[in-house]
mmCIF file of C-alpha atoms and ligand atoms in Angstrom:
data_model
loop_
_atom_site.group_PDB
_atom_site.id
_atom_site.type_symbol
_atom_site.label_atom_id
_atom_site.label_comp_id
_atom_site.label_asym_id
_atom_site.label_seq_id
_atom_site.Cartn_x
_atom_site.Cartn_y
_atom_site.Cartn_z
ATOM 1 C CA MET E 1 254.634 174.167 33.758
ATOM 2 C CA ASP E 2 253.943 175.874 37.068
ATOM 3 C CA ASN E 3 252.824 173.941 40.144
ATOM 4 C CA ARG E 4 252.160 176.994 42.278
ATOM 5 C CA PRO E 5 248.511 177.427 43.366
ATOM 6 C CA ILE E 6 245.815 179.498 41.698
ATOM 7 C CA GLY E 7 244.441 182.162 44.066
ATOM 8 C CA VAL E 8 240.632 182.093 43.936
ATOM 9 C CA PHE E 9 238.622 184.682 45.844
ATOM 10 C CA ASP E 10 235.218 186.119 46.508
ATOM 11 C CA SER E 11 233.432 188.177 49.121
ATOM 12 C CA GLY E 12 232.306 184.910 50.746
ATOM 13 C CA VAL E 13 231.277 181.401 49.760
ATOM 14 C CA GLY E 14 230.250 182.298 46.190
ATOM 15 C CA GLY E 15 233.666 181.702 44.685
ATOM 16 C CA LEU E 16 233.404 178.074 45.742
ATOM 17 C CA THR E 17 231.390 177.686 42.530
ATOM 18 C CA ALA E 18 234.613 178.400 40.630
ATOM 19 C CA ALA E 19 236.705 176.286 43.004
ATOM 20 C CA ARG E 20 234.284 173.378 42.547
ATOM 21 C CA ALA E 21 234.713 173.505 38.768
ATOM 22 C CA LEU E 22 238.512 173.634 39.091
ATOM 23 C CA LEU E 23 238.573 170.725 41.556
ATOM 24 C CA ARG E 24 236.319 168.632 39.331
ATOM 25 C CA ASP E 25 237.849 169.373 35.932
ATOM 26 C CA TYR E 26 241.489 170.218 36.718
ATOM 27 C CA PRO E 27 242.299 168.141 39.810
ATOM 28 C CA ASN E 28 246.061 168.600 39.515
ATOM 29 C CA GLU E 29 245.797 172.384 39.983
ATOM 30 C CA SER E 30 246.486 173.568 43.540
ATOM 31 C CA ILE E 31 244.168 176.257 44.896
ATOM 32 C CA VAL E 32 244.292 178.811 47.674
ATOM 33 C CA TYR E 33 240.732 180.001 48.259
ATOM 34 C CA PHE E 34 239.818 183.137 50.179
ATOM 35 C CA GLY E 35 236.256 184.159 51.099
ATOM 36 C CA ASP E 36 235.923 187.530 52.814
ATOM 37 C CA THR E 37 233.144 186.374 55.119
ATOM 38 C CA ALA E 38 233.836 189.211 57.576
ATOM 39 C CA ARG E 39 232.923 191.888 55.036
ATOM 40 C CA VAL E 40 230.365 190.176 52.780
ATOM 41 C CA PRO E 41 228.255 191.386 51.023
ATOM 42 C CA TYR E 42 230.261 193.556 48.648
ATOM 43 C CA GLY E 43 227.337 193.931 46.256
ATOM 44 C CA ASN E 44 225.725 196.930 47.920
ATOM 45 C CA ARG E 45 228.969 198.885 48.420
ATOM 46 C CA THR E 46 230.476 201.716 46.392
ATOM 47 C CA LYS E 47 233.048 201.050 43.667
ATOM 48 C CA GLU E 48 235.722 202.673 45.823
ATOM 49 C CA ASP E 49 234.920 200.482 48.792
ATOM 50 C CA ILE E 50 234.828 197.305 46.664
ATOM 51 C CA THR E 51 238.202 198.274 45.161
ATOM 52 C CA ASN E 52 239.871 198.845 48.525
ATOM 53 C CA LEU E 53 238.574 195.574 49.979
ATOM 54 C CA SER E 54 239.479 193.474 46.968
ATOM 55 C CA LEU E 55 242.998 194.890 46.673
ATOM 56 C CA GLN E 56 243.506 193.676 50.248
ATOM 57 C CA ASP E 57 242.113 190.256 49.283
ATOM 58 C CA GLY E 58 244.581 190.081 46.401
ATOM 59 C CA ARG E 59 247.495 191.099 48.620
ATOM 60 C CA PHE E 60 246.625 188.333 51.091
ATOM 61 C CA LEU E 61 246.626 185.735 48.309
ATOM 62 C CA ARG E 62 249.978 187.006 47.019
ATOM 63 C CA THR E 63 251.498 186.090 50.406
ATOM 64 C CA LYS E 64 250.588 182.472 49.515
ATOM 65 C CA GLY E 65 252.726 182.509 46.356
ATOM 66 C CA VAL E 66 249.896 182.200 43.840
ATOM 67 C CA LYS E 67 250.653 182.024 40.109
ATOM 68 C CA ALA E 68 247.397 183.715 39.039
ATOM 69 C CA LEU E 69 244.342 185.399 40.532
ATOM 70 C CA LEU E 70 240.866 184.183 39.688
ATOM 71 C CA ILE E 71 238.374 186.867 40.689
ATOM 72 C CA ALA E 72 235.512 184.463 41.368
ATOM 73 C CA CYS E 73 233.148 187.350 42.044
ATOM 74 C CA ASN E 74 231.193 189.380 39.510
ATOM 75 C CA THR E 75 230.915 192.394 41.797
ATOM 76 C CA ILE E 76 234.702 192.614 42.120
ATOM 77 C CA THR E 77 235.264 191.863 38.425
ATOM 78 C CA CYS E 78 232.967 194.743 37.380
ATOM 79 C CA ASN E 79 234.096 197.272 39.960
ATOM 80 C CA ALA E 80 237.753 196.519 40.628
ATOM 81 C CA GLY E 81 238.961 194.153 37.894
ATOM 82 C CA GLU E 82 241.175 196.781 36.264
ATOM 83 C CA GLU E 83 242.594 197.936 39.599
ATOM 84 C CA LEU E 84 243.438 194.341 40.586
ATOM 85 C CA ALA E 85 245.181 193.748 37.257
ATOM 86 C CA ALA E 86 247.167 196.971 37.720
ATOM 87 C CA ASP E 87 248.133 195.950 41.275
ATOM 88 C CA ASN E 88 249.312 192.517 40.061
ATOM 89 C CA PRO E 89 250.981 193.161 36.696
ATOM 90 C CA ASP E 90 253.272 190.115 36.953
ATOM 91 C CA ILE E 91 250.566 187.413 37.040
ATOM 92 C CA PRO E 92 247.339 186.720 35.095
ATOM 93 C CA VAL E 93 244.204 188.193 36.682
ATOM 94 C CA VAL E 94 240.979 186.715 35.285
ATOM 95 C CA GLY E 95 237.379 187.600 36.148
ATOM 96 C CA THR E 96 233.899 186.276 35.499
ATOM 97 C CA VAL E 97 232.041 188.603 33.149
ATOM 98 C CA ASP E 98 233.619 188.011 29.734
ATOM 99 C CA ALA E 99 233.488 184.238 30.195
ATOM 100 C CA ALA E 100 229.869 184.169 31.378
ATOM 101 C CA ALA E 101 228.743 186.596 28.660
ATOM 102 C CA ALA E 102 230.396 184.434 25.974
ATOM 103 C CA ALA E 103 228.651 181.318 27.306
ATOM 104 C CA ALA E 104 225.279 183.098 27.284
ATOM 105 C CA ALA E 105 225.798 184.460 23.767
ATOM 106 C CA ALA E 106 226.536 180.927 22.548
ATOM 107 C CA LEU E 107 223.459 179.462 24.275
ATOM 108 C CA THR E 108 220.707 181.950 23.432
ATOM 109 C CA LYS E 109 218.433 181.269 20.483
ATOM 110 C CA THR E 110 216.202 184.326 20.856
ATOM 111 C CA GLY E 111 218.791 186.920 21.932
ATOM 112 C CA ARG E 112 216.676 187.650 25.028
ATOM 113 C CA ILE E 113 219.044 187.225 27.964
ATOM 114 C CA GLY E 114 218.339 187.745 31.669
ATOM 115 C CA VAL E 115 221.054 188.660 34.176
ATOM 116 C CA ILE E 116 220.609 188.324 37.914
ATOM 117 C CA ALA E 117 223.373 189.954 39.913
ATOM 118 C CA THR E 118 224.201 192.242 42.809
ATOM 119 C CA GLN E 119 223.279 195.916 42.708
ATOM 120 C CA ALA E 120 226.930 196.891 42.142
ATOM 121 C CA THR E 121 227.224 194.561 39.145
ATOM 122 C CA VAL E 122 223.977 195.808 37.591
ATOM 123 C CA ARG E 123 225.054 199.418 38.220
ATOM 124 C CA SER E 124 228.318 198.829 36.327
ATOM 125 C CA GLY E 125 226.503 197.805 33.123
ATOM 126 C CA ALA E 126 229.323 195.328 32.441
ATOM 127 C CA TYR E 127 227.090 192.461 31.284
ATOM 128 C CA GLU E 128 225.131 194.669 28.855
ATOM 129 C CA THR E 129 228.401 195.947 27.384
ATOM 130 C CA ALA E 130 229.936 192.478 27.046
ATOM 131 C CA LEU E 131 226.768 190.882 25.623
ATOM 132 C CA LYS E 132 226.119 193.648 23.109
ATOM 133 C CA ALA E 133 229.720 193.442 21.899
ATOM 134 C CA LEU E 134 229.200 189.724 21.223
ATOM 135 C CA LEU E 135 225.604 189.887 19.974
ATOM 136 C CA PRO E 136 224.726 193.412 18.844
ATOM 137 C CA GLY E 137 220.994 192.619 18.645
ATOM 138 C CA ALA E 138 220.786 191.108 22.135
ATOM 139 C CA GLN E 139 218.109 192.291 24.523
ATOM 140 C CA VAL E 140 219.453 192.177 28.035
ATOM 141 C CA PHE E 141 217.235 192.314 31.119
ATOM 142 C CA SER E 142 219.188 192.851 34.347
ATOM 143 C CA GLN E 143 217.845 192.416 37.832
ATOM 144 C CA GLY E 144 219.625 193.381 41.050
ATOM 145 C CA CYS E 145 218.921 190.862 43.825
ATOM 146 C CA PRO E 146 220.076 192.306 47.168
ATOM 147 C CA LYS E 147 218.357 189.701 49.368
ATOM 148 C CA LEU E 148 220.005 186.635 47.844
ATOM 149 C CA VAL E 149 223.625 186.790 49.063
ATOM 150 C CA PRO E 150 222.780 187.210 52.776
ATOM 151 C CA LEU E 151 220.330 184.278 52.526
ATOM 152 C CA ILE E 152 222.869 182.068 50.734
ATOM 153 C CA GLU E 153 225.612 182.957 53.245
ATOM 154 C CA SER E 154 223.203 181.775 55.984
ATOM 155 C CA ASN E 155 222.760 178.439 54.224
ATOM 156 C CA HIS E 156 219.277 179.033 52.745
ATOM 157 C CA ILE E 157 220.114 177.273 49.515
ATOM 158 C CA LEU E 158 217.940 174.238 48.920
ATOM 159 C CA PRO E 159 214.626 173.886 47.051
ATOM 160 C CA GLY E 160 211.798 173.858 49.604
ATOM 161 C CA ASP E 161 213.414 176.602 51.711
ATOM 162 C CA ALA E 162 210.598 179.199 51.792
ATOM 163 C CA LEU E 163 212.874 182.213 52.322
ATOM 164 C CA ILE E 164 215.102 181.586 49.318
ATOM 165 C CA GLU E 165 212.199 180.479 47.105
ATOM 166 C CA GLU E 166 210.224 183.669 47.833
ATOM 167 C CA ALA E 167 213.189 185.966 47.288
ATOM 168 C CA ALA E 168 214.180 184.220 44.057
ATOM 169 C CA ALA E 169 210.601 184.355 42.724
ATOM 170 C CA GLU E 170 210.431 188.106 43.400
ATOM 171 C CA TYR E 171 213.567 188.749 41.313
ATOM 172 C CA LEU E 172 212.923 186.196 38.584
ATOM 173 C CA ALA E 173 209.293 187.141 37.858
ATOM 174 C CA PRO E 174 210.207 190.143 35.640
ATOM 175 C CA LEU E 175 212.697 188.031 33.657
ATOM 176 C CA LYS E 176 210.150 185.284 33.157
ATOM 177 C CA ALA E 177 207.634 187.907 31.967
ATOM 178 C CA GLN E 178 210.197 189.072 29.374
ATOM 179 C CA GLY E 179 210.488 185.536 27.981
ATOM 180 C CA VAL E 180 214.259 185.244 28.281
ATOM 181 C CA ASP E 181 215.746 181.933 27.138
ATOM 182 C CA VAL E 182 219.008 182.247 29.107
ATOM 183 C CA VAL E 183 219.615 183.526 32.619
ATOM 184 C CA ILE E 184 223.159 184.428 33.618
ATOM 185 C CA LEU E 185 223.756 183.684 37.290
ATOM 186 C CA GLY E 186 225.781 186.898 37.389
ATOM 187 C CA CYS E 187 226.839 186.523 40.987
ATOM 188 C CA THR E 188 228.946 183.530 41.918
ATOM 189 C CA HIS E 189 226.781 182.888 44.965
ATOM 190 C CA TYR E 190 223.777 182.087 42.762
ATOM 191 C CA PRO E 191 224.904 178.731 41.332
ATOM 192 C CA LEU E 192 224.445 177.494 44.901
ATOM 193 C CA ILE E 193 220.706 178.066 44.319
ATOM 194 C CA ALA E 194 220.699 176.943 40.674
ATOM 195 C CA GLN E 195 218.015 174.342 41.371
ATOM 196 C CA VAL E 196 215.739 176.952 42.949
ATOM 197 C CA VAL E 197 216.215 179.249 39.931
ATOM 198 C CA SER E 198 215.720 176.438 37.452
ATOM 199 C CA ASN E 199 212.536 175.215 39.167
ATOM 200 C CA TYR E 200 211.086 178.721 38.864
ATOM 201 C CA MET E 201 212.195 179.518 35.301
ATOM 202 C CA GLY E 202 211.423 176.086 33.833
ATOM 203 C CA GLN E 203 213.608 173.659 31.965
ATOM 204 C CA ASP E 204 213.533 175.557 28.670
ATOM 205 C CA VAL E 205 215.557 178.394 30.175
ATOM 206 C CA ALA E 206 219.319 177.718 30.218
ATOM 207 C CA LEU E 207 221.372 178.906 33.188
ATOM 208 C CA VAL E 208 224.955 180.181 32.936
ATOM 209 C CA ASP E 209 227.156 179.550 35.986
ATOM 210 C CA SER E 210 229.551 182.524 36.111
ATOM 211 C CA GLY E 211 231.778 180.728 38.643
ATOM 212 C CA ALA E 212 232.264 177.641 36.485
ATOM 213 C CA GLU E 213 232.775 179.768 33.354
ATOM 214 C CA SER E 214 235.469 181.810 35.114
ATOM 215 C CA ALA E 215 237.260 178.574 36.054
ATOM 216 C CA LYS E 216 237.384 177.585 32.372
ATOM 217 C CA ALA E 217 238.673 181.061 31.516
ATOM 218 C CA ILE E 218 241.619 180.904 33.915
ATOM 219 C CA ILE E 219 242.592 177.462 32.626
ATOM 220 C CA LYS E 220 242.509 178.834 29.069
ATOM 221 C CA THR E 221 244.764 181.720 30.106
ATOM 222 C CA LEU E 222 247.206 179.410 31.920
ATOM 223 C CA THR E 223 247.241 177.079 28.906
ATOM 224 C CA GLU E 224 248.194 179.995 26.652
ATOM 225 C CA THR E 225 250.919 181.218 29.017
ATOM 226 C CA GLY E 226 252.382 177.767 29.770
ATOM 227 C CA GLY E 227 251.307 178.136 33.405
ATOM 228 C CA LEU E 228 249.368 174.911 33.989
ATOM 229 C CA ALA E 229 250.503 172.448 36.659
ATOM 230 C CA ASP E 230 252.154 169.148 35.714
ATOM 231 C CA GLN E 231 249.668 166.377 34.956
ATOM 232 C CA ASP E 232 251.108 164.336 37.829
ATOM 233 C CA ALA E 233 251.344 167.248 40.279
ATOM 234 C CA ALA E 234 250.013 166.468 43.761
ATOM 235 C CA ALA E 235 247.473 169.242 44.201
ATOM 236 C CA GLN E 236 246.897 170.965 47.503
ATOM 237 C CA VAL E 237 243.789 172.979 48.340
ATOM 238 C CA ASP E 238 243.740 175.459 51.214
ATOM 239 C CA TYR E 239 240.722 177.492 52.281
ATOM 240 C CA TYR E 240 240.773 180.794 54.153
ATOM 241 C CA CYS E 241 237.962 183.014 55.332
ATOM 242 C CA SER E 242 237.862 186.150 57.473
ATOM 243 C CA ALA E 243 234.996 185.273 59.885
ATOM 244 C CA ARG E 244 232.483 182.555 60.803
ATOM 245 C CA LEU E 245 234.779 179.644 60.055
ATOM 246 C CA GLN E 246 232.180 177.050 61.098
ATOM 247 C CA ASP E 247 229.507 178.414 58.740
ATOM 248 C CA PHE E 248 232.046 178.623 55.945
ATOM 249 C CA GLU E 249 233.045 174.997 56.437
ATOM 250 C CA THR E 250 229.428 173.838 56.627
ATOM 251 C CA ILE E 251 228.376 175.529 53.372
ATOM 252 C CA ALA E 252 231.586 174.415 51.666
ATOM 253 C CA GLN E 253 230.919 170.842 52.721
ATOM 254 C CA VAL E 254 227.365 170.881 51.286
ATOM 255 C CA PHE E 255 228.451 172.543 48.101
ATOM 256 C CA LEU E 256 231.749 170.776 47.407
ATOM 257 C CA ASN E 257 230.367 167.492 48.729
ATOM 258 C CA LYS E 258 233.589 167.154 50.664
ATOM 259 C CA ASP E 259 234.548 167.631 54.288
ATOM 260 C CA ILE E 260 237.006 170.536 54.408
ATOM 261 C CA HIS E 261 237.326 170.666 58.201
ATOM 262 C CA GLY E 262 240.982 171.055 59.032
ATOM 263 C CA SER E 263 241.958 172.620 55.698
ATOM 264 C CA ALA E 264 240.180 175.939 56.412
ATOM 265 C CA THR E 265 241.702 178.772 58.439
ATOM 266 C CA GLU E 266 240.308 182.087 59.656
ATOM 267 C CA ILE E 267 242.531 185.134 59.072
ATOM 268 C CA ASN E 268 242.367 188.867 59.823
ATOM 269 C CA ILE E 269 242.118 190.419 56.352
ATOM 270 C CA GLU E 270 242.563 193.941 57.729
ATOM 271 C CA GLU E 271 246.269 193.141 58.188
ATOM 272 C CA PHE E 272 246.902 192.999 54.421
HETATM 273 N N1 DGL D 301 229.682 186.503 44.788
HETATM 274 C C1 DGL D 301 229.690 187.899 44.492
HETATM 275 C C2 DGL D 301 229.455 188.153 43.023
HETATM 276 O O1 DGL D 301 229.704 187.325 42.198
HETATM 277 C C3 DGL D 301 228.852 188.866 45.243
HETATM 278 C C4 DGL D 301 228.531 188.713 46.649
HETATM 279 C C5 DGL D 301 228.419 189.982 47.427
HETATM 280 O O2 DGL D 301 227.476 190.782 47.264
HETATM 281 O O3 DGL D 301 229.295 190.149 48.236
HETATM 282 O O4 DGL D 301 229.028 189.213 42.666
#
């Protein structure tokens, strides 16, 4: 048993999709969440840049005594997952892609799978590799969606919001034309607009929430390593971001359905 917190991080608010799943399903696990809201988006940066930024994010979380790192960001998982694991050899480091790919492979009936993600995730080819290893006959259609993260970070998330609906339709149209039966929300920001995506794709298309799947994956790892918290542990959740604290708290409140004012702190990530 290990009552230390799990470090959960993302370039911004997207990783809250993983935090939400942990809070809901494993309420005795403590969490330290970090969203790098000063430097978001990561998804249009080079691999080298993403690696340097995310190693700093990991180092910040290590100062909080975390027992594991959950990379609640597909862009970081695909571009810096190995580097983060090498920088933190003493604790489990778990990402999003393997878990989300496994969920999609289990859900698809036709083998036609759509992936929406950032440019850096699509460029890495990580989802194609993972899906084809699980389902050799799979046909994978990937779509980079550079407009979505900035819109979501500015709270354009609800059905009826013209900006997010237009941008989502632009990116989803080619996947709909390909007749996919599963869409992987391959960026942890996108489950915040799951309803918008679902309205466009129709109810016969299943969505995979890469944030929630990554939360299940870290719990599986901690179960195997004996690292779960005690059942009666009093969990503590602390939120950190690197800019725009008010916006962060507002989006977190909508998404987590919980007022987090007072438990969120702004830090200078460049110091780590
Ligand atoms: N939430 C991140 C992901 O899962 C990406 C956001 C960004 O572009 O910074 O890929």
